[in-house]
Every structure is written in C-alpha cells, then in structure tokens.
mmCIF file of C-alpha atoms in Angstrom:
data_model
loop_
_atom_site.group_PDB
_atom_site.id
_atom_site.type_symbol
_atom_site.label_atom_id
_atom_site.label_comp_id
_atom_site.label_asym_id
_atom_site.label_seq_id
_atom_site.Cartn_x
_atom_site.Cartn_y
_atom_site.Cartn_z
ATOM 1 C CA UNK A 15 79.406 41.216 24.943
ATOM 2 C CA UNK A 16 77.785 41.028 28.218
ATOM 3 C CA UNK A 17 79.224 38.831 31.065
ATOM 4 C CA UNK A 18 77.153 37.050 33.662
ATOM 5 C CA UNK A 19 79.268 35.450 36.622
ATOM 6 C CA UNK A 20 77.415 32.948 39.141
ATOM 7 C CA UNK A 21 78.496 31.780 42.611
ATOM 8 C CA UNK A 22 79.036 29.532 44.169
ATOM 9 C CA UNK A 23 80.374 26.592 40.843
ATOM 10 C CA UNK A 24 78.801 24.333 43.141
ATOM 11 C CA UNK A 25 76.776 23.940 46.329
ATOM 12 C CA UNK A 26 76.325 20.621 48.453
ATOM 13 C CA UNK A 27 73.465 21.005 51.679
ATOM 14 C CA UNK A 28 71.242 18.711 53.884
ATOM 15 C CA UNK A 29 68.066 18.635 53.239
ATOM 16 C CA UNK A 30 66.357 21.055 55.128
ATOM 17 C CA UNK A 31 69.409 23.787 54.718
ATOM 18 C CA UNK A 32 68.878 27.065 53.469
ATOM 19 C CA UNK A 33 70.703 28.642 50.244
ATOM 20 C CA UNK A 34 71.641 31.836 48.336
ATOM 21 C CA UNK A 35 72.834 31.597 44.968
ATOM 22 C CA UNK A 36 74.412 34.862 42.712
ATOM 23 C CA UNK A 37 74.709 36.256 39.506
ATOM 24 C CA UNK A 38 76.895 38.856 38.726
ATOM 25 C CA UNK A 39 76.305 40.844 35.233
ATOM 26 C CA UNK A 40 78.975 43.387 33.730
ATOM 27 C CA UNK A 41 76.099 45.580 32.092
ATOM 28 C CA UNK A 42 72.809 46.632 32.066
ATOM 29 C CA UNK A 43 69.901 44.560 30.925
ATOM 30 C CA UNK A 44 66.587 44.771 29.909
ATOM 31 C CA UNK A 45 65.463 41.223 31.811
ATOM 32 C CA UNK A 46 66.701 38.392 34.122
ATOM 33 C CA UNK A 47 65.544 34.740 34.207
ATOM 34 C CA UNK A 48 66.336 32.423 36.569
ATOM 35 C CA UNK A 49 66.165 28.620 35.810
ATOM 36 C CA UNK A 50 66.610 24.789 37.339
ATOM 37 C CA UNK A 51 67.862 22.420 34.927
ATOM 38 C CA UNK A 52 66.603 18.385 35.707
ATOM 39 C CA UNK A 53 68.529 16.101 35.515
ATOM 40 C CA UNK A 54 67.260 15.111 32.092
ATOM 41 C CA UNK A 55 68.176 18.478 30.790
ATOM 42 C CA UNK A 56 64.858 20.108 30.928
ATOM 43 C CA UNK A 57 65.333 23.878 31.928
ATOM 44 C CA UNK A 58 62.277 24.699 33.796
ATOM 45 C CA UNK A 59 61.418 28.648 34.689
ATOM 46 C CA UNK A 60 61.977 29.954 37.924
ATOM 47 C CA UNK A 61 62.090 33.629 38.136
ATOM 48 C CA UNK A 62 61.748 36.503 35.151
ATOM 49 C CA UNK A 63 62.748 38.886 36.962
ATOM 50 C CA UNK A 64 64.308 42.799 35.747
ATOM 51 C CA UNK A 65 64.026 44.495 39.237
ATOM 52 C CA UNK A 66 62.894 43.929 42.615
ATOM 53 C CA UNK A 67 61.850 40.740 44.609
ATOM 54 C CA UNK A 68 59.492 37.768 43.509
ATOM 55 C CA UNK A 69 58.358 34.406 45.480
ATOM 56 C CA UNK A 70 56.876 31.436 44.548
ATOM 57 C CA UNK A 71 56.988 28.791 47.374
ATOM 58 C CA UNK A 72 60.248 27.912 48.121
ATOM 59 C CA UNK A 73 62.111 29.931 46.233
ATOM 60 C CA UNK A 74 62.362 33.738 46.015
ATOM 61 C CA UNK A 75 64.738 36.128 43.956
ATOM 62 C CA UNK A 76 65.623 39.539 43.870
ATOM 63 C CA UNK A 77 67.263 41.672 40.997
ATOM 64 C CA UNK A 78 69.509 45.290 42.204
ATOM 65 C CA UNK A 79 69.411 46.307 38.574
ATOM 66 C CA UNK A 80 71.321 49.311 39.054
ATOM 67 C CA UNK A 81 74.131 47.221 40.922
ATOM 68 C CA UNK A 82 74.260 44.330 38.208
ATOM 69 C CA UNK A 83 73.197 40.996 40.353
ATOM 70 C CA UNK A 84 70.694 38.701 41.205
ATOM 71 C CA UNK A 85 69.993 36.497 43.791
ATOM 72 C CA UNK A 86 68.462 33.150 44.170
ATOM 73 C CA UNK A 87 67.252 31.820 47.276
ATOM 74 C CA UNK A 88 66.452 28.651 48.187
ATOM 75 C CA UNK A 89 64.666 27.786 51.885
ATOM 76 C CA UNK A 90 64.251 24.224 53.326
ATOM 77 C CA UNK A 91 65.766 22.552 50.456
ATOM 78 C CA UNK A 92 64.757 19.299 49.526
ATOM 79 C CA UNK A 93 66.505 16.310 47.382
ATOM 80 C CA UNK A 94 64.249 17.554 44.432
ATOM 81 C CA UNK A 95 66.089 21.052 43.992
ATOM 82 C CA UNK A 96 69.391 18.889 42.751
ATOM 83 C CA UNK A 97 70.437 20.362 39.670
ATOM 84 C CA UNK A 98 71.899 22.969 37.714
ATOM 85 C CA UNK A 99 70.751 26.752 38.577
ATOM 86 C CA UNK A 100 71.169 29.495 35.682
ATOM 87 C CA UNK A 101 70.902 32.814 35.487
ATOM 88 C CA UNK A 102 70.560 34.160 32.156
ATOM 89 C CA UNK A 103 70.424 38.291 31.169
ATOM 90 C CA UNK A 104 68.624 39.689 28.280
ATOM 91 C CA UNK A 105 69.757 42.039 25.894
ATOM 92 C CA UNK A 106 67.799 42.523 22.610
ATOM 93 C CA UNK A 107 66.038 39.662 22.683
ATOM 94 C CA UNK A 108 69.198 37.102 23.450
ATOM 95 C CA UNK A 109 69.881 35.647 26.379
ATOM 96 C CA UNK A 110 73.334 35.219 27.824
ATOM 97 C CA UNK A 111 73.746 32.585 29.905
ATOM 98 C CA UNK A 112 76.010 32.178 33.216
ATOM 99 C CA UNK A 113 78.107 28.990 33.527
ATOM 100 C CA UNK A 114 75.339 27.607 36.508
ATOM 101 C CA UNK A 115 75.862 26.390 40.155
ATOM 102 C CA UNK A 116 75.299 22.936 40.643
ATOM 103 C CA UNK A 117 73.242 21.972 43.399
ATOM 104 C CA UNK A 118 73.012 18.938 45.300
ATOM 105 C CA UNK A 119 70.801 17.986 48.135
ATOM 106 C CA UNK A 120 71.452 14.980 50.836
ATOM 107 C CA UNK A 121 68.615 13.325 52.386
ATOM 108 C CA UNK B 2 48.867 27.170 26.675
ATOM 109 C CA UNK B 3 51.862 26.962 24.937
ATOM 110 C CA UNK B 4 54.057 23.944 24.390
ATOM 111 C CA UNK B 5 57.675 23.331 22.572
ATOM 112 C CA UNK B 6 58.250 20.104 21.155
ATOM 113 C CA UNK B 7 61.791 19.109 19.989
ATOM 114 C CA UNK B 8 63.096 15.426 18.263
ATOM 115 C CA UNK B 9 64.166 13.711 18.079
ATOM 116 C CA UNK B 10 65.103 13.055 22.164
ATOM 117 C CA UNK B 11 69.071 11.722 21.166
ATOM 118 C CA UNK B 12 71.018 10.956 18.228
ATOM 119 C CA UNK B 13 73.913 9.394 17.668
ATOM 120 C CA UNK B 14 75.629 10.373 14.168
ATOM 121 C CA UNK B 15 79.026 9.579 12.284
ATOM 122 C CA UNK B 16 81.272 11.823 11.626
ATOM 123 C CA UNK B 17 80.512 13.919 7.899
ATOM 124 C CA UNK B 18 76.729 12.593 8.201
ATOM 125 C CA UNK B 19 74.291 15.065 7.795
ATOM 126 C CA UNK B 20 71.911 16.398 10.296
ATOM 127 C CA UNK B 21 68.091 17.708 10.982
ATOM 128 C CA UNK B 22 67.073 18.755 14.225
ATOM 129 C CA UNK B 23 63.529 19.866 14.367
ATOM 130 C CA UNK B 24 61.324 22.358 16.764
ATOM 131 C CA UNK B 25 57.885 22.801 16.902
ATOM 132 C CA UNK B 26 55.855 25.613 18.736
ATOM 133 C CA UNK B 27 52.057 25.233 19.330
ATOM 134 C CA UNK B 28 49.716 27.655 21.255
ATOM 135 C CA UNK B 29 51.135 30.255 19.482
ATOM 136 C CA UNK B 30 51.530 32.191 16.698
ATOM 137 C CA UNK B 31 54.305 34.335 15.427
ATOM 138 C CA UNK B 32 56.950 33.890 17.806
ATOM 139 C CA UNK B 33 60.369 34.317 18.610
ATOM 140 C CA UNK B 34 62.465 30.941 17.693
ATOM 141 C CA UNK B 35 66.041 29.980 19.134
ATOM 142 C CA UNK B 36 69.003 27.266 19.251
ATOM 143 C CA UNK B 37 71.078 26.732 21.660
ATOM 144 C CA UNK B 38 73.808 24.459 22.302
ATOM 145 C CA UNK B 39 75.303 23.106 25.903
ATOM 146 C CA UNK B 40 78.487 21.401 25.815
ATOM 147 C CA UNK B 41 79.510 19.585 29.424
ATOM 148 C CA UNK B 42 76.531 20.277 31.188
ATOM 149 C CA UNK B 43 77.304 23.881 31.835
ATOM 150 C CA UNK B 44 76.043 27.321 30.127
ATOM 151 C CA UNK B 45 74.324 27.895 27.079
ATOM 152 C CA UNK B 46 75.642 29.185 24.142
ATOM 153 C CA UNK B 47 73.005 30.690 21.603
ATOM 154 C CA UNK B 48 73.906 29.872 17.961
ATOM 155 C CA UNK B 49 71.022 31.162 16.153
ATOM 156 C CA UNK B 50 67.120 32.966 16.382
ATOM 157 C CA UNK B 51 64.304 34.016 14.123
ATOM 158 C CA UNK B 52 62.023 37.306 14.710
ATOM 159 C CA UNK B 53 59.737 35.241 11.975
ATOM 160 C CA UNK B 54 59.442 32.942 9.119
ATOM 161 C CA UNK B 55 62.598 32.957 6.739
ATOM 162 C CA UNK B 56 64.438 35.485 9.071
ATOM 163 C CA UNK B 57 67.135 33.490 10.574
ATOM 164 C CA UNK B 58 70.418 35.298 12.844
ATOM 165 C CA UNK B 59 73.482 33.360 13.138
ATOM 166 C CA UNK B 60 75.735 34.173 16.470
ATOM 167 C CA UNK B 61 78.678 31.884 16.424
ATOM 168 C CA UNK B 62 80.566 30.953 12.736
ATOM 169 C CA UNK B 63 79.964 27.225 12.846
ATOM 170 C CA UNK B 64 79.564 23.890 10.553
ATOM 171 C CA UNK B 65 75.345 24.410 11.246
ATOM 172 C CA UNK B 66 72.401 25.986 9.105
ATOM 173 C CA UNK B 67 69.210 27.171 10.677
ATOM 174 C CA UNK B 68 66.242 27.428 8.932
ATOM 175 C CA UNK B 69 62.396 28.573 9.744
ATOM 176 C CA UNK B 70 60.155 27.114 6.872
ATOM 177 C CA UNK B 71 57.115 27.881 8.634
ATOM 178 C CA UNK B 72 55.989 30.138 11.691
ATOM 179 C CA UNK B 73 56.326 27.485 14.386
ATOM 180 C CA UNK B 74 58.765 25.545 12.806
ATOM 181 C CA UNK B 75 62.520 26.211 13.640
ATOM 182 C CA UNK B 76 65.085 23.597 11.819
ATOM 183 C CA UNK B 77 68.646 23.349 12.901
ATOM 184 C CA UNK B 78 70.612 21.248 9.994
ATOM 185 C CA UNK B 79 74.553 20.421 9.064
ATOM 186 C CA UNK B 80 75.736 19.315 5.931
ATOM 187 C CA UNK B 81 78.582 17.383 6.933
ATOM 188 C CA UNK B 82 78.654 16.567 11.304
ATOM 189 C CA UNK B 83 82.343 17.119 13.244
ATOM 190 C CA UNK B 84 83.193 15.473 16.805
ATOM 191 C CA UNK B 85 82.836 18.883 17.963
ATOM 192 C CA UNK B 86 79.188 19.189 17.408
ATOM 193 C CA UNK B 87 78.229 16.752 19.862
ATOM 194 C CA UNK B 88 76.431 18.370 22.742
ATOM 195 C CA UNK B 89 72.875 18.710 23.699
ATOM 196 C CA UNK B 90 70.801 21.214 21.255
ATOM 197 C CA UNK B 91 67.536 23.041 23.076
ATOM 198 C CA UNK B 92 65.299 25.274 21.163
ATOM 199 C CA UNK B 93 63.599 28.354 22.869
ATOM 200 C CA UNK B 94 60.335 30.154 21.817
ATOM 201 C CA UNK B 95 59.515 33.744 23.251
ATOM 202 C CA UNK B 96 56.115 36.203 22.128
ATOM 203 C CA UNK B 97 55.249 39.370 21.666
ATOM 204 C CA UNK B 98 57.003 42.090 23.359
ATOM 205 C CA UNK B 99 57.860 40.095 26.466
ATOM 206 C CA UNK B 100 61.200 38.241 26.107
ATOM 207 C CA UNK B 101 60.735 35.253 28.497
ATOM 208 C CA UNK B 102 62.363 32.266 26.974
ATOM 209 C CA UNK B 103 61.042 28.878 27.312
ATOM 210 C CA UNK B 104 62.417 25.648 26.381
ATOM 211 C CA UNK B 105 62.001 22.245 24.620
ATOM 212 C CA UNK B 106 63.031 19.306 25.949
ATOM 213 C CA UNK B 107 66.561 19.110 24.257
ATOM 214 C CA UNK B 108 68.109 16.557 21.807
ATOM 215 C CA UNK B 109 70.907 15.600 22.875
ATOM 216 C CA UNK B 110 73.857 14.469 19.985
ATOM 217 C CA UNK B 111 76.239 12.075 19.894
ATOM 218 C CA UNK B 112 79.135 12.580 16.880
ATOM 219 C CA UNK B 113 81.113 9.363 16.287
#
C-alpha cells in the first residue's frame, strides 16, 4: 500500500515563530487532507487539498502532486496550534494516514 | 450542516467483555461510514468502511465486527475484548463523490 512520511516527528517554537511541516507520499493520489488533532483527540480539518496552494488565516498548504508531497505552513504561531498535525492521502475512498508531527508552542 | 456523533466519550472494559461502539451521522443522507483506530497518540489505522447500509469492508484481520443497520448508523462491536484493543476508536463520514473525511469526537477504550 501507499506510504505517507511526515517531518519533522516533532516541532517545539515560540510563539510568534514561523513553521513548515511535510508529507512525503510513495504514490499517486486522488486527494490530500491536512488535519490538527486537540488535545482531546478531536481531528479538526485543515486543508483538502489534491494540487496547488490554499490559505485560510494562518495557515496555508500546498500539494506538488506530480512530486508526491505536501506542505503545511504555519505563520505567527500561537499556544493554540499545540497538537498533533496529519497528513492523510486518499486512494479509493481510504485514507492513509502519516504518523503526525507534534507541535508545541511556548508562550 | 452536518454533524458526527460518537459514544460513548470513554470506556473502560475487562478483558473477554463484549463491546458496542456506536456512530451517528445527521445532515446527511447516504454517506460514506468509517472506523478508525489510534494507538499511542500517533497515526490512524482504518479498520473498516461502508459505501451504504449492510455493506461493510474490513482492512485489518482483527477480534472486531462492524456493522451498518441503518444509513447513518455505523456500529463497531467485539465479541470477546483483548488488552490489545485498547486505543481510541474515531468514526469518519464522507458524501457523494467528494472524499473529504470528517470526524467524530472519538471514544476512547480502556481494556483491563
């Protein structure tokens, strides 16, 4: 089956700091989502996201299809962004998750 | 809008007790239904979905049962619980021809 990779494991910044986070994928896919787990385990949707670039505040992404990865970044971070950041490929329907970065934001 | 409902929030279960884990879907009709385990916090493993009601696919050979009684109804069920299925259990709903997932809350399981 498909692989997805993610980098960095883990990722410690001031507030304030700029971030890029990666996912890798070892074959094509039809779609990409992007998501922040809370810390009470709710994954909340970031980014769906095949090709090309999206923003929404903070936070933008961008998908290179043809090269396999996405990126994640994250500008003026704040304590709130703490958490777990997946990427997650589709492929008929079923999505295969990557093993996360976890994120964690000093005041 | 659409919203996933999923309880209960934790359990904590003995070891060879049975188990019922339910997921609801409203706003909705006809969708795409999925389980999912997460062991230590990290990545998701899918362990079974539904394309609709009574159509149930099973990705990993485990000691759990999914079942679909109803169109928003997804049921994830064990006969007999082992340590090993302790972990925290999130259903996922997607529509039509888009497959954006979105998820419930979680419950998260304790095996004793």
């Amino acid at each position: 089956g498909i692989q997805v990779e993610q980098s960095p494991p883990d990722l410690i910044l001031q507030e304030g700091a700029n971030s890029t986070l990666r996912c890798n994928f070892s074959d094509s896919v039809n779609n990409l989502q992007w998501f922040h787990q809370n810390p009470w385990g709710q994954l909340i949707n970031l980014f769906y996201i095949p090709s090309g670039t999206k923003q929404n505040g903070r936070l933008s992404a961008t998908t290179v299809a043809t090269e396999r990865y996405s990126l994640l970044y994250i500008s003026s971070s704040q304590t709130t962004d703490s958490g777990v950041y997946f990427c997650a490929v589709e492929e008929g329907g079923k999505l295969t998750f990557g093993q996360g970065t976890i994120l964690t934001v000093h005041p | 809008s659409q919203t996933i409902h999923q309880w209960p929030a934790t359990l904590v279960q003995p070891v060879g007790s049975p188990l019922s884990l339910e997921c609801t879907v409203e706003g909705t009709s006809n969708p795409n239904l999925y389980w999912y385990r997460q062991a230590a916090g990290r990545g998701l493993q899918l362990l079974f979905y539904s394309v609709g009601i009574g159509q149930i696919s099973s990705e990993v050979p485990q000691n759990l049962s999914a079942s679909r009684p109803q169109d928003r109804q997804f049921i994830l069920s064990s006969k007999k619980l082992l340590l090993s299925d302790s972990g925290f259990y999130l259903c996922a709903w997607s529509g039509g021809s888009a497959y954006e997932q979105y998820f419930g809350p979680g419950t998260r399981l304790t095996v004793t």
